[in-house]
Amino acid sequence: MKAIVVGSGAGGATAARELQSRGFEVLVLEAGPPFKPFTRHISWTEPLRRWGLLGGEGTFKHFFPPMDIQRSSKELILVRGLATGGSTTLSCGNLIRAQRGLEDIGLDLTPEYDELEGELKPNPIPAENWRPVTQNMFQSAKELGLNPQPTPKVVDPARCNYCGLCELGCSRGARWDSRRFLSEAIRNDATLKSRSPVEKVIIHKGRATGVLTSDNRKYSADVVVLSAGGIGTAQILKNSGLEAEDHLWADIVLTMGGVLKDARQLEEPPMAWYTQEEDYILSPYPDILSHYFHKPWRKVPIQDRVGLMVKLADTEEGAVYSDGKVEKHLTGHDQERLDLAINQAQEVMECAGVSGPFIRGVHNGGHLGGTVPLKKDDVDEMRPSWLPEGLWVADLSLAPSSQGLPTILLAAALALRVARKIPL
């Protein structure tokens, strides 16, 4: 049996490895090139940043191609990884059980969470290795009754050089990303073709029989698994004459920027701890995107910048079009919750000795899902009933609700459950 897996992020790599281990002949098609981490010193950009010569966030693509950035509205930027390993290569290595909205549809991923955590063995960065400002904000959050806790991470402290640039790729291999699952599948005879963006699924007599790539190449298979993320999967479905739902969520990030002389927050892995409310978390985060491309942050040098991030479970309203463009706005409810959370973040910072000017960063989102949401009746098969035979989805598109949490573990757990449901 031949299986094509489209995408190599947390969902695609997990599905590919599992299908290969079950005896499928697996071909992984990745739209982007092989991933290369950013290895230059970023200090050379500081003079350009201060004078505003770096331009807008679109400039980021020129010196770091794997990070795809697009505006979905005037107020919101969406970020995703387009390279082998998908968005996991641009992550902070956080492994948290995200399950908001899953109970509502009767989906319990505990077995998959247990299995993946048992294999990947997440652990927090030792508190003694946190920067003093991070320790102080942790204590401040604790005194304010926010119950902060160290973040479980798949980062090897012995190999980490504490550069703080996890989201630009880890050149030392200290942080796990899905290329490790992908490499395991390839060692066992799976095939990877990078730079192979899939245009659409080929459907014959109501059954998926393969895919067509943007360079007009056809690949045949008995099973097609879409793991191209909330945007990519929806785009492929719409190009195939199938209707993905306009329920895109993004886990919106907004960072409050403050100032502390010689804080050097960048000299530790981001998000060392987090607090959790019903629909958002707070976590220390220097926010490179805002630092380099948000004009109001321009005056403060990186060594003095302190960031405390809000990650919000946003309203599931966003449309992906067949050309890959996205329309998604902040709703009134999103803004109301962000205002509440960002004020809380400022209070934590002030109590920890961080001073103003306190300035909000760029609204952005990088956890993209919800465009092929599972319903209660779909959970047993882990497959939306309207999909043609032979076509499956194995990424965050299946998750009906925004999480306001790191989602790598959720994407991998969904893909693992899906891959085990596909008949051989």
Coordinates of C-alpha atoms in Angstrom, one line a residue:
M1 CA 0.0 0.0 0.0
K2 CA 1.3 3.4 -1.0
A3 CA 0.7 6.5 1.2
I4 CA 1.5 10.1 0.4
V5 CA 2.0 12.4 3.3
V6 CA 1.8 16.1 2.5
G7 CA 3.9 18.1 4.9
S8 CA 6.7 17.3 7.3
G9 CA 5.8 19.2 10.5
A10 CA 4.7 17.7 13.8
G11 CA 1.6 16.1 12.1
G12 CA 3.2 15.0 8.8
A13 CA 6.4 13.5 10.3
T14 CA 4.5 11.7 13.0
A15 CA 2.0 10.2 10.5
A16 CA 4.8 9.3 8.1
R17 CA 6.8 7.5 10.7
E18 CA 3.8 5.6 12.0
L19 CA 2.5 4.6 8.5
Q20 CA 6.0 3.4 7.5
S21 CA 6.3 1.3 10.7
R22 CA 2.9 -0.3 9.8
G23 CA 4.1 -1.4 6.4
F24 CA 3.0 1.4 4.1
E25 CA 5.3 2.6 1.3
V26 CA 5.5 6.2 2.3
L27 CA 6.3 9.3 0.2
V28 CA 6.5 12.6 2.0
L29 CA 6.0 15.8 -0.1
E30 CA 7.2 19.0 1.6
A31 CA 6.5 22.4 0.0
G32 CA 9.7 24.0 1.4
P33 CA 13.4 23.3 1.0
P34 CA 15.6 21.4 3.5
F35 CA 15.7 23.5 6.7
K36 CA 18.7 25.5 7.5
P37 CA 18.9 27.4 10.9
F38 CA 19.9 31.0 11.1
T39 CA 23.5 30.9 12.0
R40 CA 24.7 34.5 11.7
H41 CA 25.1 36.9 14.6
I42 CA 22.1 39.2 14.8
S43 CA 24.0 42.1 16.3
W44 CA 24.9 43.4 12.9
T45 CA 21.2 44.3 12.4
E46 CA 21.0 46.6 15.4
P47 CA 22.1 49.8 13.7
L48 CA 19.7 49.1 10.8
R49 CA 16.9 48.4 13.3
R50 CA 17.4 51.6 15.2
W51 CA 17.3 53.6 12.0
G52 CA 14.2 51.8 10.7
L53 CA 16.1 50.4 7.7
L54 CA 15.0 46.8 8.1
G55 CA 11.6 47.7 6.8
G56 CA 8.5 45.8 7.8
E57 CA 8.0 42.2 8.9
G58 CA 8.1 41.1 5.3
T59 CA 11.8 41.7 5.4
F60 CA 12.2 38.7 7.7
K61 CA 11.8 36.3 4.7
H62 CA 14.9 37.7 3.0
F63 CA 17.4 36.8 5.7
F64 CA 15.5 33.8 7.0
P65 CA 13.5 32.1 4.2
P66 CA 12.0 29.2 6.2
M67 CA 9.8 31.6 8.1
D68 CA 6.7 32.5 6.0
I69 CA 5.0 35.6 7.2
Q70 CA 1.8 37.1 5.8
R71 CA -0.7 39.6 6.9
S72 CA -4.2 38.3 7.3
S73 CA -5.6 41.7 8.2
K74 CA -4.3 45.1 9.1
E75 CA -3.8 44.1 12.7
L76 CA -2.7 40.5 12.5
I77 CA 0.4 38.7 11.1
L78 CA 0.4 34.9 10.6
V79 CA 3.7 32.9 10.8
R80 CA 4.4 29.4 9.6
G81 CA 7.4 27.3 8.7
L82 CA 7.9 26.3 5.1
A83 CA 10.8 23.8 5.1
T84 CA 11.5 20.3 6.2
G85 CA 10.2 20.0 9.8
G86 CA 7.5 22.6 9.2
S87 CA 6.8 25.0 12.1
T88 CA 8.5 22.7 14.6
T89 CA 11.9 24.0 13.4
L90 CA 10.8 27.5 14.4
S91 CA 9.4 26.6 17.8
C92 CA 10.5 27.0 21.4
G93 CA 10.4 23.3 22.0
N94 CA 7.5 23.4 24.4
L95 CA 5.6 20.2 25.0
I96 CA 2.3 20.8 26.8
R97 CA -1.0 18.8 26.7
A98 CA -3.3 21.1 24.8
Q99 CA -6.9 19.8 24.8
R100 CA -9.3 22.8 24.8
G101 CA -12.5 21.8 23.1
L102 CA -11.6 18.1 22.7
E103 CA -13.8 16.9 25.5
D104 CA -16.8 18.6 23.8
I105 CA -16.4 16.2 20.8
G106 CA -15.5 13.2 22.9
L107 CA -11.9 13.0 21.9
D108 CA -9.4 11.9 24.6
L109 CA -5.8 11.9 23.4
T110 CA -4.3 10.7 26.8
P111 CA -2.9 7.5 25.3
E112 CA -1.1 9.4 22.6
Y113 CA 0.1 12.1 25.0
D114 CA 1.5 9.4 27.3
E115 CA 3.3 7.6 24.5
L116 CA 4.8 10.7 23.0
E117 CA 5.9 12.2 26.3
G118 CA 7.4 8.8 27.2
E119 CA 9.5 8.9 24.1
L120 CA 10.5 12.6 24.0
K121 CA 10.9 13.0 27.8
P122 CA 10.2 16.7 28.1
N123 CA 11.8 18.6 31.0
P124 CA 11.9 22.2 32.1
I125 CA 15.0 24.3 31.8
P126 CA 16.6 24.3 35.3
A127 CA 15.5 27.4 37.2
E128 CA 19.1 28.1 38.2
N129 CA 19.8 28.7 34.5
W130 CA 17.0 31.3 34.0
R131 CA 18.0 34.9 33.7
P132 CA 17.4 36.9 37.0
V133 CA 14.6 38.9 35.3
T134 CA 12.9 35.6 34.4
Q135 CA 13.2 34.3 38.0
N136 CA 11.9 37.6 39.3
M137 CA 8.9 37.6 37.0
F138 CA 8.2 34.0 38.0
Q139 CA 8.2 35.0 41.7
S140 CA 6.0 38.1 40.9
A141 CA 3.5 35.9 39.1
K142 CA 3.5 33.5 42.0
E143 CA 2.8 36.3 44.5
L144 CA 0.0 37.6 42.4
G145 CA -1.7 34.2 42.6
L146 CA -1.2 33.2 38.9
N147 CA 0.3 29.8 39.7
P148 CA 3.3 29.9 37.3
Q149 CA 5.0 26.6 36.4
P150 CA 8.1 25.7 34.6
T151 CA 7.5 24.8 30.9
P152 CA 8.1 21.2 29.8
K153 CA 10.6 21.4 26.9
V154 CA 12.3 19.0 24.5
V155 CA 15.6 20.9 24.9
D156 CA 18.8 19.3 26.0
P157 CA 20.4 21.8 28.5
A158 CA 23.8 20.1 27.9
R159 CA 23.8 21.0 24.2
C160 CA 22.0 24.3 24.5
N161 CA 24.2 27.5 24.3
Y162 CA 21.4 29.7 25.6
C163 CA 21.3 32.0 22.6
G164 CA 17.6 32.6 23.0
L165 CA 17.0 32.2 19.2
C166 CA 15.0 29.0 19.3
E167 CA 12.6 30.3 16.7
L168 CA 15.4 30.8 14.2
G169 CA 16.3 27.1 14.3
C170 CA 18.7 25.3 16.6
S171 CA 22.1 24.9 14.9
R172 CA 23.4 22.8 17.8
G173 CA 20.6 20.2 17.7
A174 CA 19.7 20.9 21.3
R175 CA 16.0 21.3 20.6
W176 CA 13.8 18.5 19.2
D177 CA 11.9 19.1 16.0
S178 CA 10.0 16.8 13.7
R179 CA 12.9 16.1 11.4
R180 CA 14.0 13.5 13.9
F181 CA 10.7 11.5 13.3
L182 CA 11.1 12.2 9.6
S183 CA 14.7 10.9 9.6
E184 CA 13.7 7.7 11.3
A185 CA 11.0 7.1 8.7
I186 CA 13.5 7.8 5.9
R187 CA 16.1 5.4 7.4
N188 CA 13.4 2.7 7.2
D189 CA 12.8 3.4 3.4
A190 CA 10.3 6.3 3.4
T191 CA 11.0 8.8 0.7
L192 CA 11.1 12.6 1.1
K193 CA 10.8 15.1 -1.7
S194 CA 11.3 18.7 -0.6
R195 CA 10.4 21.7 -2.8
S196 CA 7.3 19.8 -3.8
P197 CA 4.3 21.9 -3.0
V198 CA 1.1 20.0 -3.6
E199 CA -1.5 21.8 -5.7
K200 CA -4.5 19.5 -5.2
V201 CA -5.6 16.0 -4.5
I202 CA -6.5 13.8 -7.5
I203 CA -10.0 12.3 -7.0
H204 CA -11.4 9.6 -9.2
K205 CA -14.8 8.2 -8.7
G206 CA -15.1 9.6 -5.2
R207 CA -11.7 8.3 -4.1
A208 CA -8.4 10.0 -3.6
T209 CA -5.8 8.4 -5.9
G210 CA -2.9 10.7 -5.6
V211 CA -1.8 14.4 -5.8
L212 CA -0.7 16.9 -8.3
T213 CA 2.2 19.2 -7.4
S214 CA 2.6 22.8 -8.5
D215 CA 5.1 21.8 -11.2
N216 CA 2.4 19.5 -12.7
R217 CA 3.9 16.2 -11.4
K218 CA 1.4 13.5 -10.5
Y219 CA 2.0 11.0 -7.7
S220 CA -0.3 8.1 -7.2
A221 CA -1.1 6.4 -3.9
D222 CA -3.7 4.3 -2.2
V223 CA -3.9 6.8 0.7
V224 CA -3.3 10.6 0.8
V225 CA -2.7 12.3 4.2
L226 CA -2.8 16.1 4.3
S227 CA -0.6 17.5 7.1
A228 CA 0.2 20.9 5.6
G229 CA -1.2 22.9 8.5
G230 CA -4.3 24.9 8.9
I231 CA -3.5 27.1 5.9
G232 CA -1.8 24.6 3.6
T233 CA -4.3 21.8 4.1
A234 CA -7.3 24.1 3.6
Q235 CA -5.7 25.5 0.4
I236 CA -5.2 22.1 -1.1
L237 CA -8.7 21.0 -0.2
K238 CA -10.2 24.1 -1.9
N239 CA -8.1 23.6 -5.0
S240 CA -9.4 20.0 -5.1
G241 CA -13.0 21.2 -5.1
L242 CA -13.5 20.3 -1.5
E243 CA -14.7 22.9 1.1
A244 CA -12.5 23.4 4.1
E245 CA -14.3 25.4 6.8
D246 CA -13.7 29.0 7.5
H247 CA -12.9 28.4 11.1
L248 CA -9.2 29.2 11.1
W249 CA -7.6 29.8 14.5
A250 CA -4.1 31.0 15.2
D251 CA -3.4 31.2 19.0
I252 CA -2.8 34.9 18.9
V253 CA 0.4 36.2 20.5
L254 CA 0.8 39.7 21.9
T255 CA 4.0 40.6 23.9
M256 CA 4.2 43.4 26.4
G257 CA 7.6 45.0 26.1
G258 CA 9.3 46.6 29.1
V259 CA 12.8 47.8 30.0
L260 CA 15.4 46.6 32.4
K261 CA 19.0 47.6 32.1
D262 CA 21.2 44.7 31.1
A263 CA 18.3 42.2 31.5
R264 CA 19.8 40.1 28.6
Q265 CA 16.6 38.1 28.4
L266 CA 17.8 36.7 25.1
E267 CA 20.4 34.6 26.9
E268 CA 18.0 31.8 27.8
P269 CA 15.5 29.6 25.9
P270 CA 12.2 31.6 25.5
M271 CA 9.1 30.6 27.6
A272 CA 11.0 29.1 30.5
W273 CA 7.7 29.2 32.6
Y274 CA 4.1 29.9 32.0
T275 CA 0.8 30.7 33.8
Q276 CA -2.4 29.3 32.6
E277 CA -5.9 30.9 32.6
E278 CA -9.0 29.6 30.9
D279 CA -8.1 30.9 27.5
Y280 CA -4.6 32.3 27.6
I281 CA -1.1 31.9 29.1
L282 CA 1.6 34.4 30.1
S283 CA 5.2 33.5 29.5
P284 CA 8.6 35.3 29.3
Y285 CA 9.4 35.9 25.7
P286 CA 11.7 38.5 24.1
D287 CA 9.7 38.6 20.8
I288 CA 12.3 38.9 18.0
L289 CA 9.6 39.8 15.5
S290 CA 8.4 42.9 17.5
H291 CA 12.0 43.9 18.4
Y292 CA 13.2 44.1 14.9
F293 CA 10.1 45.2 12.9
H294 CA 7.8 47.0 15.3
K295 CA 8.5 50.7 15.2
P296 CA 7.4 51.6 18.8
W297 CA 10.0 49.1 20.1
R298 CA 12.9 50.6 18.1
K299 CA 14.6 52.7 20.8
V300 CA 15.4 50.0 23.3
P301 CA 18.5 47.8 22.6
I302 CA 18.0 44.0 22.8
Q303 CA 20.0 43.6 26.0
D304 CA 17.6 45.9 27.8
R305 CA 14.4 44.6 26.3
V306 CA 12.1 42.5 28.5
G307 CA 9.0 40.7 27.1
L308 CA 6.2 38.9 28.7
M309 CA 3.9 37.2 26.2
V310 CA 0.2 36.6 26.1
K311 CA -0.8 33.6 24.0
L312 CA -4.6 33.7 23.5
A313 CA -7.1 31.1 22.4
D314 CA -8.7 33.2 19.7
T315 CA -12.1 33.2 18.1
E316 CA -12.2 30.5 15.4
E317 CA -13.1 32.8 12.5
G318 CA -10.7 32.9 9.6
A319 CA -10.9 32.0 5.9
V320 CA -8.2 30.4 3.7
Y321 CA -8.5 30.8 0.0
S322 CA -7.4 28.5 -2.9
D323 CA -4.4 30.8 -3.6
G324 CA -3.2 30.5 0.0
K325 CA -4.2 34.0 1.0
V326 CA -5.9 34.3 4.4
E327 CA -8.4 36.6 5.9
K328 CA -8.5 36.7 9.7
H329 CA -9.2 39.6 12.0
L330 CA -9.1 40.2 15.8
T331 CA -12.7 40.0 17.0
G332 CA -14.1 42.2 19.8
H333 CA -13.9 39.2 22.1
D334 CA -10.3 38.6 21.2
Q335 CA -9.3 42.2 21.9
E336 CA -11.2 42.2 25.2
R337 CA -9.4 39.1 26.4
L338 CA -6.0 40.4 25.1
D339 CA -6.5 43.7 27.0
L340 CA -7.2 41.8 30.2
A341 CA -4.2 39.5 29.8
I342 CA -1.7 42.2 28.7
N343 CA -2.6 44.4 31.7
Q344 CA -2.0 41.3 33.9
A345 CA 1.4 40.9 32.1
Q346 CA 2.4 44.5 32.9
E347 CA 1.5 44.0 36.5
V348 CA 3.7 41.0 36.7
M349 CA 6.6 42.9 35.1
E350 CA 6.2 45.9 37.3
C351 CA 6.2 43.8 40.5
A352 CA 9.4 42.2 39.2
G353 CA 11.2 45.5 38.8
V354 CA 10.8 46.0 35.0
S355 CA 10.0 49.6 34.1
G356 CA 8.4 51.3 31.2
P357 CA 7.7 52.5 28.7
F358 CA 5.5 49.5 28.5
I359 CA 4.6 49.0 24.8
R360 CA 2.6 46.3 23.1
G361 CA 4.3 44.3 20.4
V362 CA 3.0 42.9 17.1
H363 CA -0.2 40.8 17.1
N364 CA 0.8 37.5 15.5
G365 CA -0.3 33.9 15.3
G366 CA 1.7 30.7 14.4
H367 CA -0.5 27.8 15.6
L368 CA -2.8 27.4 12.6
G369 CA -5.7 25.0 12.8
G370 CA -9.5 24.5 12.8
T371 CA -10.1 24.4 9.0
V372 CA -11.1 20.7 8.9
P373 CA -12.6 20.4 12.4
L374 CA -13.6 17.0 13.8
K375 CA -17.2 16.6 14.9
K376 CA -18.5 14.2 17.5
D377 CA -19.5 11.7 14.8
D378 CA -16.0 11.8 13.3
V379 CA -14.0 10.9 16.4
D380 CA -14.3 7.1 16.2
E381 CA -12.7 7.1 12.7
M382 CA -10.6 10.3 13.2
R383 CA -11.8 11.4 9.8
P384 CA -14.4 14.0 8.7
S385 CA -17.1 12.0 7.0
W386 CA -17.3 14.4 4.0
L387 CA -13.7 13.6 2.8
P388 CA -13.4 11.3 -0.2
E389 CA -12.3 7.7 0.5
G390 CA -8.6 7.4 0.8
L391 CA -8.1 11.0 1.9
W392 CA -7.2 11.8 5.5
V393 CA -6.1 14.9 7.5
A394 CA -3.5 14.7 10.2
D395 CA -2.6 18.1 11.6
L396 CA -4.1 20.9 13.7
S397 CA -6.8 21.5 11.1
L398 CA -8.7 18.7 12.9
A399 CA -8.7 20.6 16.2
P400 CA -12.0 22.5 16.5
S401 CA -10.9 25.0 19.1
S402 CA -8.0 27.4 19.5
Q403 CA -5.8 26.4 22.4
G404 CA -3.9 29.4 23.8
L405 CA -1.1 26.9 24.5
P406 CA 1.9 25.4 22.7
T407 CA 0.5 22.9 20.2
I408 CA 3.3 20.6 18.9
L409 CA 2.2 17.8 21.2
L410 CA -1.4 18.2 20.1
A411 CA -0.5 18.1 16.4
A412 CA 1.6 15.0 16.9
A413 CA -1.0 13.2 19.0
L414 CA -3.7 13.9 16.5
A415 CA -1.5 12.6 13.7
L416 CA -0.6 9.5 15.7
R417 CA -4.2 8.6 16.3
V418 CA -5.1 9.3 12.7
A419 CA -2.3 7.2 11.2
R420 CA -3.4 4.2 13.3
K421 CA -6.9 4.4 12.0
I422 CA -5.8 4.2 8.4
P423 CA -6.5 0.6 7.1
L424 CA -3.5 -1.2 5.6

